[in-house]
Coordinates of C-alpha atoms in Angstrom, one line a residue:
M252 CA -17.9 47.1 21.7
K253 CA -17.6 48.9 24.9
L254 CA -14.3 51.0 25.8
T255 CA -13.2 52.0 29.3
F256 CA -10.6 54.4 29.8
C257 CA -8.4 53.0 32.5
G258 CA -5.9 55.9 32.1
G259 CA -4.7 58.6 29.6
A260 CA -7.8 60.0 30.3
R261 CA -7.5 64.0 30.6
T262 CA -3.9 63.5 31.7
V263 CA -0.8 62.4 29.8
T264 CA 0.2 59.7 31.8
G265 CA -0.8 55.8 32.8
S266 CA -2.6 55.0 29.3
A267 CA -4.8 51.9 29.3
F268 CA -7.5 51.4 27.4
L269 CA -9.9 48.3 27.9
L270 CA -11.5 47.3 24.7
E271 CA -14.6 44.5 25.2
A272 CA -15.4 43.2 21.8
A273 CA -16.5 40.1 19.9
G274 CA -16.3 38.1 23.1
K275 CA -12.6 39.3 24.0
K276 CA -10.9 41.9 26.5
L277 CA -8.2 43.6 25.0
L278 CA -6.0 46.1 27.0
I279 CA -4.4 48.6 25.0
D280 CA -1.3 49.8 26.9
C281 CA -0.9 49.2 30.5
G282 CA 1.1 52.1 31.9
L283 CA 2.1 53.5 34.9
F284 CA 0.7 56.6 36.4
Q285 CA 3.8 59.4 36.8
G286 CA 3.2 62.9 38.6
G287 CA 1.6 64.3 41.6
K288 CA 0.8 62.1 44.4
R289 CA -2.9 61.9 43.4
L290 CA -2.2 60.6 39.9
R291 CA 0.4 57.9 41.5
A292 CA -2.1 56.6 43.9
R293 CA -4.0 55.3 40.9
N294 CA -1.3 52.6 40.4
F295 CA -2.4 51.1 43.4
S296 CA -5.9 51.3 43.1
Q297 CA -8.2 48.4 42.2
Y298 CA -8.5 47.2 38.7
P299 CA -12.0 48.0 36.5
Y300 CA -11.5 44.6 35.3
N301 CA -10.2 40.8 36.2
P302 CA -6.7 40.3 35.1
V303 CA -7.0 37.0 34.6
E304 CA -9.7 37.6 32.3
I305 CA -7.6 39.7 29.9
D306 CA -6.9 38.0 26.7
Y307 CA -4.3 39.9 25.5
I308 CA -2.2 43.2 26.2
I309 CA -1.4 45.5 23.0
L310 CA 1.5 47.5 23.8
T311 CA 1.9 50.6 21.7
H312 CA 5.6 51.2 22.7
A313 CA 8.0 50.6 25.5
H314 CA 7.7 54.1 27.6
I315 CA 6.7 53.3 31.3
D316 CA 3.9 55.3 31.0
H317 CA 2.3 52.8 28.5
S318 CA 4.1 49.8 29.6
G319 CA 4.9 50.1 33.4
L320 CA 1.6 48.5 35.3
I321 CA 2.0 45.0 33.1
P322 CA 4.5 43.6 36.1
R323 CA 1.7 44.4 38.5
L324 CA -1.0 43.0 36.1
V325 CA 1.1 39.4 35.8
K326 CA 1.8 39.5 39.5
D327 CA -2.2 39.7 40.1
G328 CA -3.0 36.7 37.8
F329 CA -2.7 37.9 33.8
R330 CA -1.8 34.7 31.9
G331 CA -2.8 36.1 28.3
R332 CA -0.2 37.5 25.9
V333 CA 1.4 41.0 25.4
L334 CA 1.9 41.9 21.9
A335 CA 4.4 44.4 20.4
T336 CA 6.9 45.0 18.1
P337 CA 10.2 43.5 18.3
A338 CA 12.1 46.8 19.1
T339 CA 9.2 47.3 21.5
T340 CA 9.8 43.8 23.3
D341 CA 13.5 44.0 23.3
L342 CA 13.0 47.8 25.1
A343 CA 10.7 46.4 27.5
K344 CA 13.5 43.8 28.6
I345 CA 15.5 46.4 30.2
M346 CA 12.7 48.9 31.0
L347 CA 10.5 46.7 32.9
P348 CA 13.1 45.4 35.6
D349 CA 14.4 49.1 35.7
S350 CA 11.1 50.2 36.6
G351 CA 10.7 47.2 39.0
H352 CA 13.9 48.4 41.0
I353 CA 12.7 52.1 41.0
Q354 CA 9.4 50.6 42.9
M355 CA 11.8 48.6 45.5
M356 CA 13.8 51.7 46.1
E357 CA 10.7 53.9 46.4
A358 CA 9.1 51.1 49.0
E359 CA 12.4 51.1 51.0
W360 CA 12.4 54.8 51.1
T361 CA 8.4 55.3 52.1
N362 CA 8.9 52.2 54.9
R363 CA 11.9 54.3 56.6
K364 CA 9.5 57.1 57.0
N365 CA 6.7 54.7 57.8
K366 CA 8.6 53.0 60.7
R367 CA 9.7 56.3 62.3
A368 CA 5.9 57.4 62.3
G369 CA 4.8 54.0 63.6
R370 CA 3.0 53.0 60.7
P371 CA 2.9 49.7 59.1
E372 CA 5.2 48.6 56.0
A373 CA 4.2 48.9 52.5
D374 CA 5.0 46.5 49.6
P375 CA 6.4 47.7 46.6
L376 CA 4.1 47.9 43.4
Y377 CA 6.0 45.1 42.0
T378 CA 9.8 43.8 42.2
V379 CA 12.4 43.2 39.5
E380 CA 11.7 39.6 39.9
D381 CA 7.7 40.4 39.0
A382 CA 9.2 42.4 36.2
E383 CA 11.1 39.9 34.9
K384 CA 8.3 37.2 35.2
A385 CA 6.0 39.7 33.1
L386 CA 8.5 39.4 30.0
N387 CA 7.9 35.7 29.6
Y388 CA 4.1 36.9 28.4
F389 CA 5.3 39.0 25.3
D390 CA 5.1 37.9 21.7
S391 CA 6.8 40.0 19.1
I392 CA 4.7 41.1 16.0
P393 CA 6.4 42.8 12.9
Y394 CA 4.9 46.1 11.2
Y395 CA 2.3 45.3 8.6
Q396 CA 1.7 41.5 9.5
Q397 CA -2.0 40.6 10.1
V398 CA -2.5 38.6 13.1
N399 CA -6.1 36.9 14.0
L400 CA -6.4 37.4 17.5
S401 CA -9.5 35.3 17.0
E402 CA -12.1 34.4 14.0
E403 CA -13.7 38.1 14.5
I404 CA -10.5 40.1 15.5
I405 CA -7.6 41.1 13.5
L406 CA -4.6 43.0 14.6
K407 CA -2.3 44.8 12.5
F408 CA 0.8 47.6 13.6
Y409 CA 1.7 50.4 11.5
D410 CA 4.7 52.5 12.8
A411 CA 3.7 55.3 14.7
G412 CA 7.3 57.1 14.4
H413 CA 7.4 58.2 18.0
I414 CA 10.3 56.2 19.4
L415 CA 12.2 52.8 18.2
G416 CA 9.4 50.1 17.9
S417 CA 6.6 52.5 18.5
A418 CA 3.1 51.4 16.9
I419 CA -0.3 52.6 15.5
T420 CA -2.6 49.8 16.3
E421 CA -5.4 48.9 13.8
L422 CA -8.0 46.5 15.0
I423 CA -10.6 45.2 12.6
I424 CA -13.6 43.9 14.9
T425 CA -16.5 41.7 13.2
E426 CA -19.5 41.9 15.2
N427 CA -23.1 40.7 14.0
G428 CA -21.4 39.9 10.6
K429 CA -20.6 43.8 10.5
P430 CA -16.9 44.6 10.6
E431 CA -15.6 47.8 12.3
T432 CA -12.0 49.2 12.3
V433 CA -10.8 50.6 15.4
V434 CA -7.5 52.7 15.5
F435 CA -5.2 53.5 18.5
T436 CA -2.4 56.0 17.6
G437 CA -0.4 55.5 21.0
D438 CA 1.9 58.4 21.0
L439 CA 2.3 59.7 17.5
G440 CA 5.8 60.9 16.4
K441 CA 6.6 64.1 14.3
S442 CA 7.5 63.8 10.9
N443 CA 11.5 64.5 9.9
Q444 CA 12.5 63.3 13.1
P445 CA 16.0 61.9 13.3
I446 CA 16.8 58.2 13.3
I447 CA 13.4 56.5 13.1
R448 CA 11.0 56.5 10.2
D449 CA 8.0 59.0 10.0
P450 CA 4.4 58.2 11.4
D451 CA 2.6 55.8 8.7
V452 CA -0.5 57.4 7.1
L453 CA -3.8 55.7 7.5
E454 CA -6.5 56.5 5.4
E455 CA -9.7 55.0 7.2
A456 CA -11.1 54.0 10.4
D457 CA -14.7 53.8 12.1
Y458 CA -13.5 54.9 15.6
L459 CA -10.0 56.8 16.2
I460 CA -8.6 57.0 19.5
I461 CA -5.8 60.0 19.0
E462 CA -3.4 61.3 21.4
G463 CA -3.4 65.3 21.9
T464 CA -0.2 65.9 24.1
Y465 CA 0.5 68.9 21.9
G466 CA -2.8 69.7 20.6
T467 CA -2.6 73.4 21.3
R468 CA 1.1 73.9 20.7
D469 CA 3.6 73.8 17.8
H470 CA 7.2 72.9 18.1
E471 CA 10.4 74.9 16.9
E472 CA 11.5 74.5 13.5
E473 CA 14.8 71.8 13.4
E474 CA 16.8 75.2 12.3
Q475 CA 15.4 77.0 15.5
K476 CA 15.9 74.6 18.0
L477 CA 19.6 73.6 17.1
E478 CA 20.5 77.5 16.9
K479 CA 18.8 77.8 20.5
L480 CA 20.8 74.7 21.6
Q481 CA 24.0 76.3 20.4
T482 CA 23.6 79.7 21.8
L483 CA 22.8 78.2 25.4
I484 CA 25.8 75.9 25.0
H485 CA 28.3 78.5 24.1
E486 CA 26.7 81.0 27.1
T487 CA 26.9 78.2 29.7
V488 CA 30.3 76.7 29.0
N489 CA 31.7 80.4 28.8
K490 CA 30.7 80.6 32.2
Q491 CA 32.0 77.0 33.2
G492 CA 28.6 76.2 34.1
N493 CA 27.2 72.6 33.2
I494 CA 23.8 72.0 30.9
V495 CA 21.9 69.4 32.7
V496 CA 19.3 67.6 30.5
P497 CA 16.6 65.5 32.2
S498 CA 15.9 63.0 29.2
F499 CA 14.1 59.8 28.8
A500 CA 16.5 56.9 28.2
V501 CA 14.5 55.8 25.2
G502 CA 14.3 58.2 21.9
R503 CA 15.2 61.6 23.7
T504 CA 18.7 60.6 24.7
Q505 CA 19.7 59.1 21.3
E506 CA 18.4 62.0 19.7
M507 CA 20.5 64.6 21.7
L508 CA 23.5 62.4 21.1
Y509 CA 22.6 62.5 17.4
F510 CA 22.4 66.4 17.2
M511 CA 25.3 67.0 19.5
S512 CA 27.6 64.7 17.4
R513 CA 26.4 66.9 14.1
L514 CA 27.4 70.3 16.0
M515 CA 30.5 69.1 17.0
R516 CA 31.3 67.4 13.7
D517 CA 30.2 71.3 11.9
H518 CA 32.2 72.7 14.3
K519 CA 29.2 75.0 15.6
I520 CA 29.8 74.3 19.3
P521 CA 33.0 73.2 21.3
N522 CA 34.0 69.7 21.8
I523 CA 32.6 69.4 25.4
P524 CA 32.3 66.0 27.2
I525 CA 28.6 64.6 27.3
Y526 CA 27.8 62.4 30.2
I527 CA 25.1 59.8 29.4
D528 CA 24.5 58.9 33.0
S529 CA 21.7 56.5 32.8
P530 CA 22.5 52.6 32.6
L531 CA 19.0 52.2 31.3
A532 CA 19.9 54.8 28.3
I533 CA 23.0 53.1 27.9
S534 CA 21.5 49.6 27.2
A535 CA 18.5 51.4 25.0
T536 CA 21.2 52.9 23.2
E537 CA 22.7 49.4 22.5
I538 CA 19.4 48.4 21.3
F539 CA 18.8 51.0 18.7
S540 CA 21.8 49.4 17.1
R541 CA 20.1 46.4 17.0
H542 CA 16.8 47.4 15.1
P543 CA 17.8 49.1 11.7
E544 CA 14.5 48.1 10.4
C545 CA 13.1 51.2 12.2
F546 CA 15.8 53.7 10.8
D547 CA 14.8 56.2 8.4
L548 CA 17.1 56.6 5.2
Q549 CA 19.4 59.4 6.3
M550 CA 20.2 57.4 9.3
R551 CA 20.9 54.3 7.3
Q552 CA 23.0 56.6 4.9
L553 CA 25.0 57.7 8.2
L554 CA 25.7 54.3 9.4
H555 CA 27.0 53.3 5.7
S556 CA 29.4 56.3 5.5
G557 CA 31.0 55.2 8.7
Q558 CA 29.6 57.8 11.1
D559 CA 28.1 56.3 14.4
P560 CA 26.0 59.4 15.9
F561 CA 25.7 57.3 19.3
H562 CA 29.4 56.7 19.7
F563 CA 32.0 59.2 19.4
P564 CA 35.0 60.5 21.8
E565 CA 33.0 63.2 23.3
A566 CA 30.2 60.7 24.4
I567 CA 31.0 59.4 27.9
F568 CA 28.7 56.6 29.3
T569 CA 28.9 56.2 33.1
Q570 CA 27.4 52.7 34.2
T571 CA 28.1 52.8 38.0
A572 CA 27.0 55.0 40.7
E573 CA 30.6 55.9 41.5
E574 CA 31.2 57.1 38.0
S575 CA 27.9 58.9 38.3
Q576 CA 29.1 60.8 41.4
K577 CA 32.4 62.0 39.8
I578 CA 30.6 63.8 37.6
N579 CA 29.5 66.5 39.9
R580 CA 33.1 66.5 41.4
L581 CA 34.5 67.8 38.0
P582 CA 35.0 71.3 36.8
G583 CA 32.1 72.8 34.8
G584 CA 32.0 72.6 31.0
A585 CA 30.0 69.4 30.5
M586 CA 26.6 68.7 29.3
I587 CA 24.9 65.9 31.7
I588 CA 22.3 63.7 30.0
S589 CA 20.3 62.0 32.6
A590 CA 17.1 60.0 33.5
S591 CA 14.2 60.7 34.3
G592 CA 12.8 62.8 31.5
M593 CA 10.6 64.5 34.2
A594 CA 12.7 64.5 36.8
D595 CA 11.0 62.4 39.2
A596 CA 13.5 59.8 40.0
G597 CA 16.7 58.5 39.0
R598 CA 20.1 59.9 38.6
I599 CA 19.0 63.4 37.4
K600 CA 18.0 64.3 40.9
H601 CA 21.4 64.1 42.0
H602 CA 22.7 66.5 39.3
L603 CA 19.7 69.0 39.7
K604 CA 20.9 69.1 43.4
H605 CA 24.1 70.0 42.2
N606 CA 23.4 72.3 39.9
L607 CA 20.2 74.3 40.3
W608 CA 21.6 76.5 42.7
R609 CA 24.4 77.4 40.6
E610 CA 24.0 80.9 38.6
E611 CA 26.3 79.4 35.7
S612 CA 24.6 76.2 35.0
T613 CA 21.8 75.8 32.7
V614 CA 18.8 73.1 33.0
L615 CA 17.6 72.4 29.5
F616 CA 14.2 70.5 29.3
V617 CA 13.6 68.7 25.9
G618 CA 10.3 66.6 26.7
Y619 CA 6.8 67.2 28.1
Q620 CA 6.9 67.8 31.9
A621 CA 3.7 66.2 33.1
E622 CA 1.5 68.3 35.9
G623 CA 2.9 67.0 39.7
T624 CA 6.5 66.6 38.6
L625 CA 9.6 67.9 39.6
G626 CA 10.4 68.6 36.2
R627 CA 7.1 70.9 35.7
R628 CA 7.6 72.9 38.9
I629 CA 11.2 73.9 37.9
R630 CA 9.9 74.7 34.3
E631 CA 6.9 76.7 35.6
G632 CA 9.3 78.9 37.5
R633 CA 9.4 77.7 40.9
K634 CA 12.2 79.7 42.9
K635 CA 13.3 76.7 45.3
V636 CA 12.3 73.0 45.2
K637 CA 12.6 70.2 47.5
I638 CA 15.3 67.5 46.2
F639 CA 15.7 64.5 48.9
G640 CA 14.0 66.5 51.4
E641 CA 16.5 69.2 51.1
E642 CA 15.2 72.7 49.9
I643 CA 16.9 73.8 47.0
M644 CA 17.3 77.4 45.4
V645 CA 16.7 77.8 41.7
R646 CA 19.5 79.9 40.4
A647 CA 20.6 78.1 37.3
R648 CA 19.3 79.1 33.7
I649 CA 16.2 77.1 32.7
E650 CA 15.4 76.6 29.2
A651 CA 13.0 74.0 27.2
I652 CA 13.2 73.3 23.6
D653 CA 10.1 71.7 22.8
G654 CA 11.3 70.6 19.1
F655 CA 13.2 67.9 20.7
S656 CA 9.6 66.1 21.8
A657 CA 9.0 63.2 19.9
H658 CA 5.2 63.7 20.0
A659 CA 3.4 65.4 16.9
D660 CA 2.5 68.9 17.3
R661 CA -0.8 70.5 16.8
T662 CA -0.2 71.1 13.0
E663 CA 1.2 67.7 12.5
L664 CA -1.9 66.1 14.3
L665 CA -4.2 67.9 12.1
K666 CA -2.1 67.0 9.3
W667 CA -2.0 63.3 9.9
L668 CA -5.8 63.4 10.7
G669 CA -6.6 65.4 7.4
K670 CA -5.0 62.4 5.3
F671 CA -8.3 60.0 6.1
Q672 CA -9.8 59.4 2.9
Q673 CA -13.1 58.9 5.0
M674 CA -13.6 60.7 8.5
P675 CA -14.1 58.3 11.4
K676 CA -17.4 58.2 12.9
Q677 CA -16.0 59.4 16.1
V678 CA -12.6 60.7 17.3
I679 CA -11.9 60.2 20.9
L680 CA -9.0 62.5 22.3
V681 CA -6.9 60.9 25.0
H682 CA -3.2 61.4 26.6
G683 CA -3.4 65.1 26.9
E684 CA -4.2 67.6 29.8
E685 CA -7.6 68.8 29.8
D686 CA -7.6 72.2 28.6
V687 CA -5.1 71.2 25.8
L688 CA -7.9 68.4 24.8
T689 CA -10.8 70.7 25.0
S690 CA -9.3 73.3 22.6
F691 CA -8.1 70.5 20.1
S692 CA -11.5 68.9 20.2
A693 CA -13.1 72.3 19.0
E694 CA -10.5 72.8 16.3
I695 CA -11.0 69.1 15.0
E696 CA -14.8 69.5 14.9
K697 CA -14.4 73.0 13.1
K698 CA -12.0 71.7 10.6
F699 CA -13.2 68.4 9.6
G700 CA -16.7 68.4 10.8
V701 CA -16.2 65.1 13.0
S702 CA -17.6 64.3 15.9
T703 CA -15.3 64.2 18.8
Y704 CA -15.2 62.9 22.3
I705 CA -13.0 63.5 25.6
P706 CA -13.6 60.6 28.2
N707 CA -13.0 60.9 31.8
Y708 CA -11.0 58.3 33.9
M709 CA -12.8 55.1 34.4
E710 CA -15.6 55.9 31.7
T711 CA -17.3 53.4 29.6
M712 CA -18.5 53.9 26.4
E713 CA -20.0 52.2 23.6
L714 CA -18.6 52.4 20.3
K715 CA -21.6 52.9 18.3
P716 CA -22.8 55.7 16.1
L717 CA -24.4 58.3 18.5
P718 CA -28.4 58.1 18.1
E719 CA -29.6 61.5 16.4
E720 CA -32.5 61.7 18.7
V721 CA -30.1 62.2 21.8
A722 CA -28.6 65.2 20.0
D723 CA -32.0 66.8 20.1
T724 CA -33.2 65.9 23.6
S725 CA -32.0 68.9 25.7
Q726 CA -32.7 67.3 29.0
V727 CA -30.7 64.3 28.4
M728 CA -27.5 66.3 27.3
A729 CA -28.0 68.7 30.3
K730 CA -28.0 65.8 32.7
L731 CA -24.6 64.4 31.0
K732 CA -23.0 68.0 31.0
A733 CA -24.1 68.1 34.8
R734 CA -22.3 64.9 35.7
E735 CA -19.5 65.9 33.5
L736 CA -19.1 69.0 35.7
L737 CA -19.5 67.1 38.8
R738 CA -16.7 64.9 37.9
E739 CA -14.6 67.6 37.0
W740 CA -15.2 69.5 40.3
L741 CA -14.5 66.7 42.3
D742 CA -11.3 65.9 40.5
F743 CA -10.1 69.6 41.0
S744 CA -11.3 70.1 44.6
E745 CA -8.9 67.0 45.3
E746 CA -5.9 68.4 43.6
F747 CA -6.4 71.9 44.6
T748 CA -6.5 70.6 48.2
S749 CA -3.4 68.6 48.1
R750 CA -1.6 71.8 46.6
L751 CA -2.8 73.8 49.6
E752 CA -1.8 70.8 52.0
L753 CA 1.6 70.8 50.4
A754 CA 1.9 74.8 50.4
L755 CA 0.6 74.9 54.1
L756 CA 3.7 72.3 55.1
E757 CA 6.2 74.5 53.2
E758 CA 5.2 77.7 55.3
D759 CA 8.1 80.0 54.3
D760 CA 7.1 79.4 50.4
E761 CA 5.0 82.8 50.6
E762 CA 4.7 83.2 46.6
R763 CA 2.7 79.7 46.5
L764 CA 0.4 80.7 49.2
L765 CA -0.2 83.8 47.8
Q766 CA -0.9 82.4 44.5
L767 CA -3.4 79.7 46.0
E768 CA -5.0 82.5 47.7
K769 CA -5.7 84.4 44.5
E770 CA -7.3 81.1 43.0
L771 CA -9.6 80.5 46.1
E772 CA -11.0 84.4 45.6
S773 CA -11.5 83.5 41.8
I774 CA -13.2 80.2 42.7
K775 CA -15.4 82.0 45.5
G776 CA -16.4 84.8 43.1
C777 CA -17.4 82.5 40.2
L778 CA -19.6 80.5 42.8
V779 CA -21.4 83.6 44.2
E780 CA -22.1 84.7 40.4
N781 CA -23.4 81.3 39.4
F782 CA -25.4 80.2 42.5

């Protein structure tokens, strides 16, 4: 068996893993890269495989960083089947065409710039039509149903507890008469999350590919996060400001509605208007209602008692652009929940443009902000940011509540891993930033005594026990380490050059230039000391 890391390696975006085994080629996830320019460029790069030769795409869940390159793959010749749970399939029906619309809008914006600069026009990554064609290749597989992809490969989905329909993928692969179990967690959810069930427990695997987004951090407890939410709502509304929430359309928006309806019902916050300003989030909320098989017991009891946490008088769903524009002409004292969750596209950018400069408003982050995104820059404390080419001062209150994240935190990831009856031969860490995965890897090895590995982008590895003699061959290990350091240096230098070029373009950003100067001095010192 061979595994190639086509995305999600030392980053939290673009998840895609090519598994070649028993004469088949399987792609586990096929996600869009989001974030900085360097990462987004990977969406247009050459495949490390021929799309025509891929037999199956196994989709762990519908988030675009896991599903968003499927239309491009179909456009370029993929004719296999996309396997996903029924809820994931339904969500993909709205999310992939929406992504196609965004690709077309971004290409149009780029081409206006290209035309002024005398450069040739660029095609969109894919179109709405491409995305709709891709949906014809989806097959729905319920949780816990065993599916034979071939005589040698058996697939089964378990509940990952991340978002509606999210799945842990178990593959039992027989080569040379010997079965091996390979498990991909996808994005693993946290326990006691509202609406959906907790992640299923697995007890054995030969190879485990596990996410590590929050491998070094623990979320707030529910009581803490709700107290923090109550406080900032009271303080912002008292100043007649707005609470602007960049939110993923699937999962986070519905969770925010759930908690806001509960706080209002218990008279812990004022009954303020809550604008759900995302057509995608509105459609996703309707899909949630169609999949009660994914709900936990508390959600089922709530619905049985006649309470709908998604639809209540204060929740206002704005479908049209005109309705969206009206929100920013209304007096303050409202919550605005809008996509995208990392503030890189969609209507949220308009709401940030109208509220970031207002001292009385609050921007509340309730999900992960990937490196290079507008959300990350705001959360890190930038004094000004560019939105639609206009420089906006950041005077609003900036808050983050990680407890609303749909990812398992450090403690929950370790707890889930600790329930294995027999530890895997190897644990492979993906979907996390490099420094986080490095620390998380060390903690797993210390706690469980299991071998871990952090792959690089586009690296191919064989899934087989590591030969003992390699561990004792210092020369081989030194060469491998040197290659790894070289790759890290090349990635770092490319990223640093991009940041420096951006800072030089924004010449009045003295704070950023000084910070980059300090980093350069530090790098120079290390190089002089070691070489």
